[in-house]
Tab-separated table of C-alpha atoms and ligand atoms in Angstrom:
chain	number	residue	atom	x	y	z
A	1	MET	CA	59.600	94.087	97.806
A	2	ILE	CA	62.372	93.035	100.595
A	3	ALA	CA	60.887	91.184	103.097
A	4	MET	CA	62.947	89.435	106.794
A	5	GLN	CA	63.159	86.353	105.100
A	6	ASP	CA	65.516	87.950	102.550
A	7	TYR	CA	67.872	89.008	105.647
A	8	ALA	CA	67.915	85.869	106.852
A	9	GLY	CA	71.207	84.038	107.645
A	10	GLY	CA	72.795	81.049	109.521
A	11	LYS	CA	71.677	80.017	113.554
A	12	PRO	CA	73.604	82.236	115.898
A	13	ALA	CA	76.059	80.784	118.211
A	14	TRP	CA	75.669	82.784	120.805
A	15	CYS	CA	75.005	82.086	124.202
A	16	PRO	CA	70.565	82.130	124.801
A	17	GLY	CA	69.513	85.432	125.886
A	18	CYS	CA	72.439	87.607	124.428
A	19	GLY	CA	71.697	91.397	123.812
A	20	ASN	CA	73.417	90.124	120.481
A	21	PHE	CA	70.119	88.748	119.222
A	22	GLY	CA	68.206	92.080	119.451
A	23	ILE	CA	71.185	93.815	117.648
A	24	LEU	CA	71.120	91.397	114.509
A	25	SER	CA	67.391	92.086	114.634
A	26	ALA	CA	67.303	95.271	114.539
A	27	VAL	CA	69.809	95.532	111.570
A	28	GLN	CA	67.863	93.302	109.517
A	29	LYS	CA	64.829	95.369	110.326
A	30	ALA	CA	66.359	98.431	109.641
A	31	LEU	CA	67.798	97.226	106.218
A	32	VAL	CA	64.124	95.466	105.348
A	33	GLU	CA	62.528	99.150	106.210
A	34	LEU	CA	65.049	100.901	103.785
A	35	GLN	CA	64.349	98.686	101.162
A	36	ILE	CA	67.930	97.769	100.008
A	37	ASP	CA	68.718	94.725	98.368
A	38	PRO	CA	71.107	92.136	100.233
A	39	HIS	CA	73.673	92.383	97.425
A	40	GLN	CA	74.133	96.095	97.822
A	41	VAL	CA	75.131	95.350	101.361
A	42	LEU	CA	78.693	94.827	102.771
A	43	MET	CA	79.287	94.622	106.802
A	44	VAL	CA	82.648	94.200	107.661
A	45	SER	CA	83.614	93.199	111.258
A	46	GLY	CA	86.702	92.346	113.632
A	47	ILE	CA	87.376	89.269	115.816
A	48	GLY	CA	84.868	88.445	118.968
A	49	GLN	CA	80.874	87.448	119.672
A	50	ALA	CA	79.875	90.833	118.309
A	51	GLY	CA	82.242	90.211	115.202
A	52	LYS	CA	79.999	87.298	114.243
A	53	LEU	CA	77.065	89.107	113.472
A	54	PRO	CA	77.374	89.289	109.789
A	55	HIS	CA	77.784	85.407	109.925
A	56	TYR	CA	74.372	85.607	110.611
A	57	ILE	CA	72.587	87.752	108.210
A	58	ASN	CA	72.426	87.286	103.918
A	59	VAL	CA	74.389	90.100	102.974
A	60	ASN	CA	78.403	90.958	101.567
A	61	VAL	CA	80.757	89.846	103.982
A	62	PHE	CA	84.517	90.421	105.310
A	63	ASN	CA	85.088	88.715	108.536
A	64	SER	CA	88.636	91.059	109.434
A	65	LEU	CA	91.074	90.799	112.341
A	66	HIS	CA	90.663	91.881	115.469
A	67	GLY	CA	90.365	95.509	115.504
A	68	ARG	CA	90.601	96.035	111.892
A	69	ALA	CA	87.174	96.264	110.834
A	70	LEU	CA	86.929	100.192	109.797
A	71	PRO	CA	90.132	100.120	107.887
A	72	VAL	CA	88.482	97.316	105.463
A	73	ALA	CA	85.535	99.021	105.334
A	74	ILE	CA	86.825	102.396	104.307
A	75	GLY	CA	88.807	100.469	101.952
A	76	ALA	CA	85.616	99.104	99.883
A	77	LYS	CA	83.510	102.312	100.365
A	78	MET	CA	86.021	103.959	98.368
A	79	ALA	CA	86.212	101.261	95.901
A	80	ASN	CA	82.660	100.585	95.722
A	81	PRO	CA	80.733	103.921	96.910
A	82	ASP	CA	77.810	102.225	95.515
A	83	LEU	CA	77.741	100.014	98.556
A	84	LYS	CA	76.520	100.517	102.359
A	85	VAL	CA	79.090	99.688	104.282
A	86	ILE	CA	78.236	99.046	107.745
A	87	ALA	CA	81.481	98.088	110.224
A	88	VAL	CA	80.132	95.978	113.593
A	89	GLY	CA	82.200	94.652	116.446
A	90	GLY	CA	82.897	94.857	119.768
A	91	ASP	CA	83.799	97.697	122.245
A	92	GLY	CA	87.240	95.751	122.877
A	93	ASP	CA	87.028	95.326	119.075
A	94	GLY	CA	86.375	99.033	118.116
A	95	TYR	CA	87.654	101.179	121.174
A	96	ALA	CA	90.604	99.128	122.438
A	97	GLU	CA	92.413	96.845	119.628
A	98	GLY	CA	90.862	99.093	117.097
A	99	GLY	CA	90.926	102.287	118.739
A	100	ASN	CA	93.532	103.891	116.689
A	101	HIS	CA	91.308	103.317	113.461
A	102	PHE	CA	88.006	104.668	114.978
A	103	ILE	CA	89.320	108.237	115.801
A	104	HIS	CA	90.973	108.572	112.080
A	105	THR	CA	87.629	107.217	110.905
A	106	VAL	CA	85.488	109.871	112.667
A	107	ARG	CA	88.009	112.228	111.987
A	108	ARG	CA	87.848	111.747	108.065
A	109	ASN	CA	84.226	111.003	108.058
A	110	HIS	CA	83.982	108.351	106.182
A	111	ASP	CA	80.487	107.122	104.764
A	112	ILE	CA	80.187	104.280	106.723
A	113	THR	CA	77.597	103.153	109.225
A	114	TYR	CA	79.200	101.678	112.502
A	115	ILE	CA	77.637	99.706	115.050
A	116	VAL	CA	79.589	98.703	118.463
A	117	HIS	CA	78.155	96.183	120.572
A	118	ASN	CA	79.285	97.484	123.700
A	119	ASN	CA	78.250	95.062	126.717
A	120	GLN	CA	81.127	96.547	128.425
A	121	VAL	CA	83.250	93.346	128.338
A	122	TYR	CA	85.640	91.045	126.540
A	123	ALA	CA	83.176	88.257	125.756
A	124	LEU	CA	84.503	85.646	123.568
A	125	THR	CA	87.810	85.602	125.149
A	126	LYS	CA	85.516	84.945	128.515
A	127	GLY	CA	85.564	87.920	130.585
A	128	GLN	CA	88.209	90.226	130.941
A	129	ALA	CA	87.488	93.899	131.315
A	130	SER	CA	87.101	96.150	128.182
A	131	PRO	CA	87.785	99.998	127.637
A	132	THR	CA	84.110	100.407	128.679
A	133	SER	CA	83.750	98.309	131.751
A	134	ASP	CA	82.433	100.595	134.520
A	135	PHE	CA	85.128	102.101	136.781
A	136	GLY	CA	85.815	99.197	139.020
A	137	PHE	CA	84.148	96.505	137.741
A	138	VAL	CA	85.966	93.433	138.887
A	139	THR	CA	86.878	90.923	136.185
A	140	LYS	CA	89.981	88.164	135.843
A	141	THR	CA	92.368	90.987	134.752
A	142	THR	CA	90.997	93.350	136.584
A	143	PRO	CA	90.963	91.634	140.293
A	144	GLN	CA	91.157	95.383	142.242
A	145	GLY	CA	88.557	96.850	139.448
A	146	ALA	CA	88.357	98.387	136.012
A	147	ASP	CA	90.364	101.923	135.472
A	148	PRO	CA	87.911	105.194	134.473
A	149	SER	CA	85.837	103.853	131.509
A	150	PHE	CA	86.436	105.204	127.734
A	151	ASN	CA	83.343	107.516	126.752
A	152	PRO	CA	82.887	106.443	122.633
A	153	LEU	CA	79.971	109.116	122.412
A	154	ALA	CA	82.483	111.875	123.938
A	155	VAL	CA	85.645	111.059	122.268
A	156	ALA	CA	83.199	110.842	118.640
A	157	ILE	CA	82.045	114.220	119.580
A	158	ALA	CA	85.135	115.678	120.196
A	159	LEU	CA	86.458	114.324	117.010
A	160	GLY	CA	84.155	115.895	114.959
A	161	ALA	CA	81.473	112.839	114.154
A	162	GLY	CA	78.288	114.434	112.867
A	163	PHE	CA	75.777	111.731	113.902
A	164	VAL	CA	76.792	109.776	117.491
A	165	ALA	CA	73.595	107.936	118.333
A	166	ARG	CA	72.962	105.707	121.327
A	167	GLY	CA	70.850	102.598	121.579
A	168	PHE	CA	69.694	99.186	123.267
A	169	ALA	CA	69.755	95.857	122.370
A	170	GLY	CA	66.461	95.317	124.278
A	171	ASP	CA	64.462	98.410	122.201
A	172	ILE	CA	64.422	96.545	119.174
A	173	GLU	CA	61.942	99.017	117.447
A	174	HIS	CA	64.313	101.998	118.921
A	175	LEU	CA	67.420	100.564	117.683
A	176	SER	CA	66.251	99.902	114.195
A	177	LYS	CA	65.371	103.423	114.100
A	178	LEU	CA	68.613	104.548	114.810
A	179	ILE	CA	70.078	102.446	112.514
A	180	VAL	CA	67.945	103.189	109.837
A	181	ARG	CA	68.986	107.141	110.377
A	182	GLY	CA	72.707	105.790	110.806
A	183	ILE	CA	72.217	104.161	106.819
A	184	GLU	CA	70.711	107.162	105.491
A	185	TYR	CA	73.314	109.339	106.935
A	186	LYS	CA	76.159	110.921	104.609
A	187	GLY	CA	79.532	110.456	106.558
A	188	PHE	CA	80.417	108.688	109.325
A	189	ALA	CA	77.408	107.090	111.433
A	190	LEU	CA	78.540	106.071	115.365
A	191	ILE	CA	75.849	104.045	116.753
A	192	ASP	CA	77.084	102.224	120.149
A	193	VAL	CA	74.618	99.812	121.220
A	194	LEU	CA	74.236	98.829	125.053
A	195	GLN	CA	74.400	95.035	124.699
A	196	PRO	CA	73.876	93.014	128.057
A	197	CYS	CA	76.006	89.720	128.240
A	198	ILE	CA	74.711	87.276	129.908
A	199	SER	CA	77.389	85.157	130.847
A	200	PHE	CA	80.481	87.584	131.416
A	201	ASN	CA	78.812	90.946	132.897
A	202	HIS	CA	76.537	90.386	135.661
A	203	LEU	CA	76.400	94.197	136.133
A	204	ASN	CA	75.111	95.771	133.514
A	205	THR	CA	72.209	93.237	132.948
A	206	PHE	CA	68.956	93.732	130.705
A	207	ALA	CA	67.030	94.739	133.893
A	208	TRP	CA	69.787	97.177	135.098
A	209	TYR	CA	69.649	98.971	131.744
A	210	LYS	CA	65.626	98.663	132.041
A	211	GLN	CA	65.317	100.652	134.803
A	212	ARG	CA	68.026	103.541	133.536
A	213	VAL	CA	67.279	104.062	129.897
A	214	TYR	CA	65.362	106.898	128.524
A	215	LYS	CA	64.829	107.908	125.157
A	216	VAL	CA	66.236	111.751	124.505
A	217	GLU	CA	64.089	112.535	121.744
A	218	GLU	CA	60.908	112.200	124.316
A	219	ASN	CA	62.348	115.033	126.658
A	220	GLY	CA	62.858	117.292	123.343
A	221	TYR	CA	66.121	117.592	123.459
A	222	GLN	CA	67.696	118.426	120.327
A	223	PRO	CA	70.780	116.903	118.777
A	224	THR	CA	72.846	120.189	117.405
A	225	GLY	CA	74.721	121.758	119.733
A	226	LYS	CA	78.056	120.219	120.271
A	227	ALA	CA	78.020	121.500	123.817
A	228	ALA	CA	75.014	120.010	125.111
A	229	GLY	CA	76.146	116.582	122.950
A	230	PHE	CA	79.061	116.567	125.151
A	231	GLU	CA	77.035	117.123	128.233
A	232	LYS	CA	74.286	114.154	127.050
A	233	ALA	CA	77.292	111.444	126.433
A	234	GLN	CA	78.562	112.323	129.851
A	235	GLU	CA	75.386	111.063	131.303
A	236	TRP	CA	75.593	107.657	132.916
A	237	GLY	CA	74.164	106.258	136.392
A	238	GLU	CA	70.762	106.210	137.467
A	239	ARG	CA	69.708	107.491	134.314
A	240	ILE	CA	71.426	106.815	130.626
A	241	PRO	CA	69.860	107.934	127.852
A	242	ILE	CA	69.591	106.726	124.023
A	243	GLY	CA	68.622	108.119	120.755
A	244	VAL	CA	70.924	110.569	118.808
A	245	ILE	CA	72.823	112.554	121.051
A	246	TYR	CA	74.827	114.605	118.288
A	247	LEU	CA	73.679	115.616	114.569
A	248	GLU	CA	75.365	117.973	112.035
A	249	GLU	CA	75.819	117.501	108.546
A	250	LYS	CA	79.314	117.601	107.207
A	251	THR	CA	80.891	116.688	104.316
A	252	PRO	CA	82.149	112.829	103.475
A	253	PHE	CA	85.614	111.946	102.727
A	254	GLU	CA	84.562	109.683	99.715
A	255	SER	CA	83.281	113.643	98.480
A	256	ARG	CA	86.234	115.727	99.086
A	257	ILE	CA	88.839	113.544	97.304
A	258	PRO	CA	89.170	114.199	93.584
A	259	ALA	CA	89.730	110.822	92.853
A	260	LEU	CA	86.430	109.741	93.221
A	261	GLN	CA	85.003	112.181	91.140
A	262	ARG	CA	85.949	110.271	88.242
A	263	GLY	CA	83.924	107.827	89.084
A	264	PRO	CA	83.832	104.438	91.269
A	265	LEU	CA	87.214	102.871	91.213
A	266	VAL	CA	85.519	99.684	90.750
A	267	GLN	CA	84.238	100.754	87.221
A	268	ARG	CA	87.548	102.206	86.031
A	269	PRO	CA	89.736	99.751	84.147
A	270	LEU	CA	92.980	98.604	85.544
A	271	ASP	CA	95.810	98.906	83.032
A	272	PRO	CA	98.759	96.776	84.748
A	273	MET	CA	101.199	98.348	82.503
A	274	THR	CA	100.128	101.409	84.405
A	275	CYS	CA	101.691	99.280	87.470
A	276	ALA	CA	104.280	98.239	85.662
A	277	GLY	CA	105.412	101.831	85.107
A	278	LEU	CA	104.749	102.722	88.806
A	279	LEU	CA	107.164	100.020	89.961
A	280	GLU	CA	110.032	101.154	87.841
A	281	GLU	CA	109.950	104.204	88.720
A	282	PHE	CA	110.286	103.101	92.420
A	283	ILE	CA	112.957	100.500	91.519
B	1	TPP	C1	95.153	91.239	118.028
B	1	TPP	C2	94.639	90.695	118.557
B	1	TPP	N1	94.688	90.703	120.228
B	1	TPP	C3	93.785	89.757	121.051
B	1	TPP	C4	93.171	88.852	120.292
B	1	TPP	C5	92.294	87.788	121.089
B	1	TPP	N2	91.176	88.266	121.401
B	1	TPP	C6	89.638	87.902	120.306
B	1	TPP	S1	88.344	88.407	120.410
B	1	TPP	C7	88.667	89.038	122.153
B	1	TPP	C8	87.976	90.289	122.817
B	1	TPP	C9	86.684	90.665	122.580
B	1	TPP	O1	85.958	91.219	122.567
B	1	TPP	P1	85.016	92.327	122.161
B	1	TPP	O2	85.489	93.215	120.904
B	1	TPP	O3	84.316	93.419	123.251
B	1	TPP	O4	83.810	91.688	121.453
B	1	TPP	P2	83.121	90.385	122.224
B	1	TPP	O5	83.251	89.208	122.142
B	1	TPP	O6	82.564	91.055	123.762
B	1	TPP	O7	81.375	90.585	121.711
B	1	TPP	C10	90.237	89.433	122.295
B	1	TPP	C11	90.953	89.882	123.095
B	1	TPP	C12	93.181	88.807	119.207
B	1	TPP	N3	92.109	87.845	118.210
B	1	TPP	N4	94.080	89.447	118.420
């Protein structure tokens, strides 16, 4: 029986009151609910405050370069599909530095759960604008106000993602359920999480979100239509939807590649002579 303490990790160095704490609890709760053994989980992150989450949970961890969580996660999942591979990071890490990887991971539908701590700011480097900062948001790098923002949900739907969801760090129960569904989903699951940054974003605060967020499932919304999902993804302002925004069953990358059908790469014998032969062919 897996319990919360099995997933307890090191003491977080985040600011007291940071939205990242809620996301950490939601991830731990989801893994306990799924009764997954910690050794079966790999969490991959890049650089940033969000990227530190795997340091604070008892799982296998790969801390990569800024924006490079997804390619590492892809490699690990292809080598060992038995692992539950969860990538985490900030909105800067995932949508700016890692934007190109985001596009192609969605497009190919790798079987990875991707949790983005969307605080709409670069927190680790102390408050520059990120791609998801609200239009007009004033920061040190955008004294005249930030550019129009990147919409991760709409972009993911447009790229053909099969599981597109948004959670809120202030509603741990709801977020952990979304994470459970994302991990169970066969293919790429994006969970963009509204994460208040109490130090560098004084606009999108816990109170600001609490006034605006509503659960799509409570309004009878069905996440199965692409046009409806796309429309829901555009809703931002007085009302902000959370929940599963778009859902479709799709064949994951790992099931489409013949080389991966002969069993996990990690269990196959590696013959160094094969590599030597290959090298000779190319020299
Ligand atoms: C290639 C590269 N560019 C820039 C940096 C500097 N840098 C480190 S963290 C960071 C911003 C992180 O912001 P975000 O991903 O939104 O995460 P947060 O800290 O807000 O959780 C930047 C720009 C870096 N380490 N590597």
